[in-house]
Every structure is written in C-alpha cells, then in structure tokens.
Amino acid sequence: MILEALGRPARVEGAMSSLQLGLRILEYIQSVGPVRVNELATALEIPTSTVYRYVATLVDSGYAIRADGMVMPSERLTGRAGPSAHLVDLASNVLRHLRRDTGLSALLTVRVHTVGVCLESAIAHPAHRIHLSRGNVHPLYAGASVTPLLAHAPAEVVHSVLTGPMRRFTAATPDAETIRRDLPLVRDRGYALTYGEITPGMGALGVGVMVRGECVCALSLVGDAVSVTDLEHLLPRLRSASAEMESLLARPEAQGAWGSGGGIYA
C-alpha cells in the first residue's frame, strides 16, 4: 500500500513533495471511502486549506468526486469505469425512447457510496432546468432521480445519508424524518414522485431497476411540475423502460455492466 510504503504522514512543513502528498490523499480516500475534508486533513496532518486545493485538483482530474462536503474515490480511481460505461451503452436507446414517448427528459442514475451520479441523460427541452444532468454528482436525499437508489440502499448507507449534512435546495427539500418515513413507501409502490425538491417548478418521477434483488440504477423522467402529474400515462411507460433494462442486465453477457451491493459500487 502507498501509505505503508511512505510510512506515517509527515507534516506539510517537511520535505513532502507534491506527488507524495497527492498519493497520500488518493490512498486515504480509496481506503476509507467517503470522508469530510476536515477529517482528511486531520488524519494526514495536512492543513485544511492545502487539502481543499489538492481535492479540487483531484476532482477536476476525475480521480475523486465531492458532494455535500464529502470526498470519495471516483470510478477512475477504483478501476470501475468499465461497468458504468457498459451500463450507459445498454441504457442509451431506452432513454431516447422514453424522451420520444413522453416529451420529458430521461435520466439514468447510479449510487456511488452515499451520492447519486447521473451517467446519462436524454434532454427533451432546453427549458427543463435539470440540476442532476450527465456527469453530475448529487446527494441521495432529494429528487425522484435518486430517491429509488436510497430506498434500496443498505441500512448503513441510509443511516450515513440521513445523519450527515443535508442541504436544503428549496423549501420543498425534505428533512431526514420525512425521508425516513417516505422510503418504505417508495419501496412498496415501486416509484418516487417529487415536486420542486431541487429546482422550483420542476418535478420528477423515478423507478429503480432491480436485478437479482439489487437496485442497479434508476430511471427517471424530469420536466415542469405539471407535466409529471400524468401518472396514468407516464408510470406504465417508465416501468416498461425499467423492465427492458432489467431484461438487458439479466443477460449473461451483461454481467459486467453492474456491480454488487446495489450500485456500481457500494
């Protein structure tokens, strides 16, 4: 391990090179998973301002992702880029067909540790103000594009999300108690429907894609709040798309498209 090879972390005042410092930060977040910047600074005995600077570089370079003050390894660092790339390939036509049939924007999201990541999107209209667009990282507690992922996540992930910092995007962003109450409903009825939890005036309808009891990803439709109220039309179409994804992912040749643990990686 890199940390073992380099020994105990030296203080930044010493002769630590930029490369050594970057390697220590990479090794630490790879070993422990999601961590706050101040915790990372304390563990490695590095000034917080220095850690922020290096983390910004790692995020820009694609080696780390950051959401709500947490830093975690990206797929590039963990070597898991292949599965999500394959997942996007499988979902591309499904998303385009959803957009064509509903007139709404269609999104594919996955859970990475305690955040949601949008892997692909088919945007229906420029007026759709979508916070969670392709490549964006978003906390799991707000919006129907990610709520199904949280509803089917392991208990320790749910606990971490609901006891961690929770930013209020709008007045409609739910608090921890509301989410805790709603998650069983999302699992029981098989879908999440939200209004204005991230962006005022926008709504979303999302379903989980289940394979062998695991929620591999989520599909969602996003548009203005009025347009997502037609559940009689939208929900069957979204469920059909989910079933199509489940069928594709169940094929033996598609096993590399998703990981275990209810997400691209747990």
Coordinates of C-alpha atoms in Angstrom, one line a residue:
M1 CA 0.0 0.0 0.0
I2 CA 1.2 3.5 -0.7
L3 CA 0.7 4.7 2.8
E4 CA 2.7 1.8 4.2
A5 CA 5.5 2.3 1.8
L6 CA 5.8 6.0 2.7
G7 CA 5.4 5.5 6.4
R8 CA 3.5 7.8 8.8
P9 CA 2.2 11.0 7.2
A10 CA 4.7 13.8 7.6
R11 CA 3.6 17.3 8.3
V12 CA 3.4 19.5 5.3
E13 CA 6.1 21.7 6.7
G14 CA 8.5 18.8 6.0
A15 CA 10.0 17.8 2.7
M16 CA 6.9 16.1 1.3
S17 CA 6.7 16.5 -2.4
S18 CA 3.5 17.4 -4.2
L19 CA 3.5 13.9 -5.7
Q20 CA 3.8 12.3 -2.2
L21 CA 1.0 14.5 -0.9
G22 CA -1.3 13.7 -3.8
L23 CA -0.6 10.0 -3.4
R24 CA -1.4 10.1 0.4
I25 CA -4.7 11.8 -0.3
L26 CA -5.6 9.3 -3.0
E27 CA -4.7 6.3 -0.9
Y28 CA -6.6 7.6 2.1
I29 CA -9.9 8.2 0.2
Q30 CA -9.5 4.9 -1.6
S31 CA -9.0 3.1 1.7
V32 CA -11.8 4.7 3.8
G33 CA -14.3 5.8 1.2
P34 CA -16.4 8.9 1.8
V35 CA -14.7 11.4 4.2
R36 CA -15.0 15.0 5.0
V37 CA -12.2 17.3 4.1
N38 CA -11.5 18.4 7.6
E39 CA -11.3 14.7 8.7
L40 CA -8.9 14.0 5.8
A41 CA -6.8 17.0 6.9
T42 CA -6.7 15.7 10.5
A43 CA -5.9 12.1 9.5
L44 CA -3.0 13.1 7.3
E45 CA -1.9 16.1 9.4
I46 CA -2.2 18.5 6.5
P47 CA -3.7 22.0 6.7
T48 CA -7.3 22.0 5.6
S49 CA -6.6 24.8 3.0
T50 CA -4.0 22.5 1.4
V51 CA -6.4 19.6 1.3
Y52 CA -9.1 21.7 -0.3
R53 CA -6.6 22.7 -3.0
Y54 CA -5.5 19.1 -3.7
V55 CA -9.0 17.8 -3.6
A56 CA -10.1 20.4 -6.2
T57 CA -7.3 19.2 -8.5
L58 CA -8.3 15.5 -8.0
V59 CA -12.0 16.3 -8.7
D60 CA -11.1 18.2 -11.8
S61 CA -8.8 15.3 -13.0
G62 CA -11.6 12.8 -12.5
Y63 CA -9.9 10.9 -9.6
A64 CA -12.3 11.9 -6.9
I65 CA -15.9 13.2 -6.6
R66 CA -17.3 15.6 -4.0
A67 CA -20.8 16.2 -2.7
D68 CA -22.1 17.9 0.5
G69 CA -18.6 18.3 1.9
M70 CA -17.7 14.6 1.4
V71 CA -14.8 13.4 -0.8
M72 CA -14.8 9.9 -2.2
P73 CA -13.0 7.9 -4.9
S74 CA -14.3 8.1 -8.4
E75 CA -14.7 5.2 -10.8
R76 CA -11.4 6.1 -12.4
L77 CA -9.6 5.7 -9.1
T78 CA -11.3 2.4 -8.1
G79 CA -10.9 0.9 -11.6
R80 CA -14.7 0.5 -12.1
A81 CA -15.2 2.7 -15.1
G82 CA -16.0 -0.3 -17.3
P83 CA -19.3 -1.2 -15.6
S84 CA -20.8 2.2 -15.9
A85 CA -19.6 2.7 -19.4
H86 CA -21.4 -0.6 -20.3
L87 CA -24.5 0.5 -18.4
V88 CA -24.7 3.7 -20.4
D89 CA -24.4 1.7 -23.7
L90 CA -27.4 -0.5 -22.6
A91 CA -29.5 2.5 -21.5
S92 CA -28.9 4.9 -24.3
N93 CA -31.8 3.7 -26.5
V94 CA -34.0 3.2 -23.5
L95 CA -33.5 6.9 -22.6
R96 CA -34.1 8.1 -26.1
H97 CA -37.3 6.2 -26.4
L98 CA -38.5 7.5 -23.1
R99 CA -37.9 11.0 -24.2
R100 CA -39.6 10.4 -27.5
D101 CA -42.7 8.8 -26.0
T102 CA -43.2 11.2 -23.1
G103 CA -41.8 14.5 -24.2
L104 CA -39.9 14.7 -20.9
S105 CA -36.2 14.5 -20.2
A106 CA -35.0 11.0 -19.2
L107 CA -32.1 10.3 -16.8
L108 CA -30.0 7.3 -15.8
T109 CA -28.5 7.5 -12.3
V110 CA -26.5 5.1 -10.1
R111 CA -25.5 5.2 -6.5
V112 CA -21.8 5.6 -5.7
H113 CA -21.2 5.2 -2.0
T114 CA -23.6 7.8 -0.4
V115 CA -24.3 10.0 -3.5
G116 CA -26.1 9.7 -6.8
V117 CA -24.3 10.1 -10.1
C118 CA -26.1 10.8 -13.4
L119 CA -24.5 8.5 -16.0
E120 CA -26.5 9.6 -19.0
S121 CA -29.4 11.9 -19.9
A122 CA -31.7 12.5 -22.9
I123 CA -32.8 16.1 -22.5
A124 CA -36.2 16.8 -24.1
H125 CA -36.2 20.6 -23.9
P126 CA -33.8 23.4 -23.0
A127 CA -36.4 24.8 -20.6
H128 CA -36.0 21.7 -18.4
R129 CA -33.8 23.1 -15.7
I130 CA -32.2 19.8 -14.6
H131 CA -29.8 20.0 -11.7
L132 CA -28.8 16.4 -12.0
S133 CA -27.5 16.2 -15.6
R134 CA -24.9 14.0 -17.2
G135 CA -21.8 13.6 -15.1
N136 CA -23.2 15.5 -12.1
V137 CA -23.0 14.2 -8.6
H138 CA -25.9 14.8 -6.2
P139 CA -26.9 13.7 -2.7
L140 CA -29.4 10.9 -2.4
Y141 CA -32.0 12.6 -0.3
A142 CA -33.6 15.0 -2.8
G143 CA -35.4 14.3 -6.1
A144 CA -37.0 11.2 -7.6
S145 CA -34.0 10.6 -9.9
V146 CA -32.1 9.4 -6.8
T147 CA -34.7 8.5 -4.2
P148 CA -35.2 5.0 -5.5
L149 CA -31.4 4.4 -5.1
L150 CA -31.6 5.5 -1.4
A151 CA -34.8 3.4 -0.8
H152 CA -33.0 0.2 -1.9
A153 CA -29.6 1.1 -0.4
P154 CA -28.0 -0.8 2.5
A155 CA -29.0 0.3 6.0
E156 CA -25.6 1.8 6.7
V157 CA -25.8 3.9 3.6
V158 CA -29.3 5.2 4.6
H159 CA -28.0 6.0 8.1
S160 CA -25.0 7.8 6.8
V161 CA -27.1 9.9 4.4
L162 CA -29.8 10.8 7.0
T163 CA -27.3 11.7 9.8
G164 CA -25.0 13.6 7.6
P165 CA -25.2 17.2 6.4
M166 CA -28.4 17.8 4.3
R167 CA -28.5 20.9 2.2
R168 CA -31.9 22.5 1.6
F169 CA -32.1 23.2 -2.2
T170 CA -35.6 24.6 -1.9
A171 CA -38.4 25.0 0.6
A172 CA -39.6 21.6 -0.6
T173 CA -36.4 19.7 0.1
P174 CA -37.3 17.0 2.6
D175 CA -35.7 16.7 6.0
A176 CA -34.3 13.4 7.4
E177 CA -37.5 12.5 9.2
T178 CA -39.6 12.9 6.1
I179 CA -37.2 10.8 4.0
R180 CA -37.1 8.1 6.7
R181 CA -40.9 8.0 6.6
D182 CA -41.1 8.0 2.8
L183 CA -38.5 5.4 1.9
P184 CA -40.8 2.4 2.7
L185 CA -43.5 4.0 0.6
V186 CA -41.1 4.2 -2.4
R187 CA -40.2 0.6 -2.0
D188 CA -43.8 -0.6 -1.6
R189 CA -45.3 1.3 -4.6
G190 CA -42.2 1.0 -6.7
Y191 CA -41.7 4.6 -7.7
A192 CA -40.8 8.1 -6.4
L193 CA -42.6 11.3 -7.3
T194 CA -41.2 14.6 -6.3
Y195 CA -42.0 18.3 -6.9
G196 CA -39.6 21.1 -6.5
E197 CA -37.2 19.3 -4.2
I198 CA -34.2 20.5 -6.1
T199 CA -35.4 23.2 -8.6
P200 CA -38.6 25.2 -8.1
G201 CA -41.2 24.4 -10.7
M202 CA -39.7 21.1 -11.7
G203 CA -40.9 17.6 -11.0
A204 CA -39.5 14.1 -11.4
L205 CA -40.8 10.6 -11.5
G206 CA -38.3 7.8 -10.8
V207 CA -38.2 4.0 -10.6
G208 CA -35.4 1.6 -9.6
V209 CA -34.0 -1.0 -12.0
M210 CA -33.9 -4.3 -10.0
V211 CA -31.7 -7.3 -10.9
R212 CA -31.5 -10.2 -8.5
G213 CA -32.8 -8.2 -5.7
E214 CA -30.4 -5.3 -6.2
C215 CA -31.2 -1.8 -7.3
V216 CA -28.6 -1.4 -10.0
C217 CA -29.7 2.0 -11.2
A218 CA -32.6 4.3 -11.5
L219 CA -34.5 5.7 -14.5
S220 CA -36.4 8.9 -14.2
L221 CA -38.5 11.4 -16.1
V222 CA -38.0 15.1 -15.4
G223 CA -39.9 18.1 -16.6
D224 CA -42.1 21.0 -15.3
A225 CA -44.1 20.1 -12.3
V226 CA -47.4 20.0 -14.2
S227 CA -46.1 17.6 -16.9
V228 CA -45.1 14.9 -14.4
T229 CA -48.6 14.6 -12.8
D230 CA -50.0 12.3 -15.5
L231 CA -49.1 9.1 -13.8
E232 CA -51.6 7.1 -15.8
H233 CA -49.5 7.7 -18.9
L234 CA -46.0 8.2 -17.5
L235 CA -45.7 5.5 -14.9
P236 CA -46.5 2.5 -17.2
R237 CA -44.1 3.8 -19.8
L238 CA -41.3 4.3 -17.1
R239 CA -42.0 0.8 -15.7
S240 CA -41.8 -0.7 -19.2
A241 CA -38.4 1.0 -19.7
S242 CA -37.3 -0.3 -16.3
A243 CA -38.4 -3.9 -17.2
E244 CA -36.5 -3.5 -20.5
M245 CA -33.3 -2.5 -18.6
E246 CA -33.8 -5.4 -16.2
S247 CA -34.1 -7.8 -19.1
L248 CA -30.9 -6.4 -20.7
L249 CA -28.9 -6.6 -17.5
A250 CA -30.1 -10.1 -16.7
R251 CA -28.3 -11.5 -19.8
P252 CA -25.1 -13.4 -19.1
E253 CA -23.1 -11.1 -21.4
A254 CA -24.2 -8.0 -19.4
Q255 CA -23.0 -9.1 -16.0
G256 CA -20.0 -6.8 -16.3
A257 CA -22.4 -3.8 -16.7
W258 CA -23.2 -3.6 -13.0
G259 CA -21.6 -4.3 -9.6
S260 CA -22.8 -6.0 -6.5
G261 CA -24.1 -4.2 -3.4
G262 CA -26.9 -2.3 -5.0
G263 CA -24.9 0.1 -7.1
I264 CA -21.9 0.5 -9.4
Y265 CA -20.0 0.0 -6.2
A266 CA -21.2 0.1 -2.6

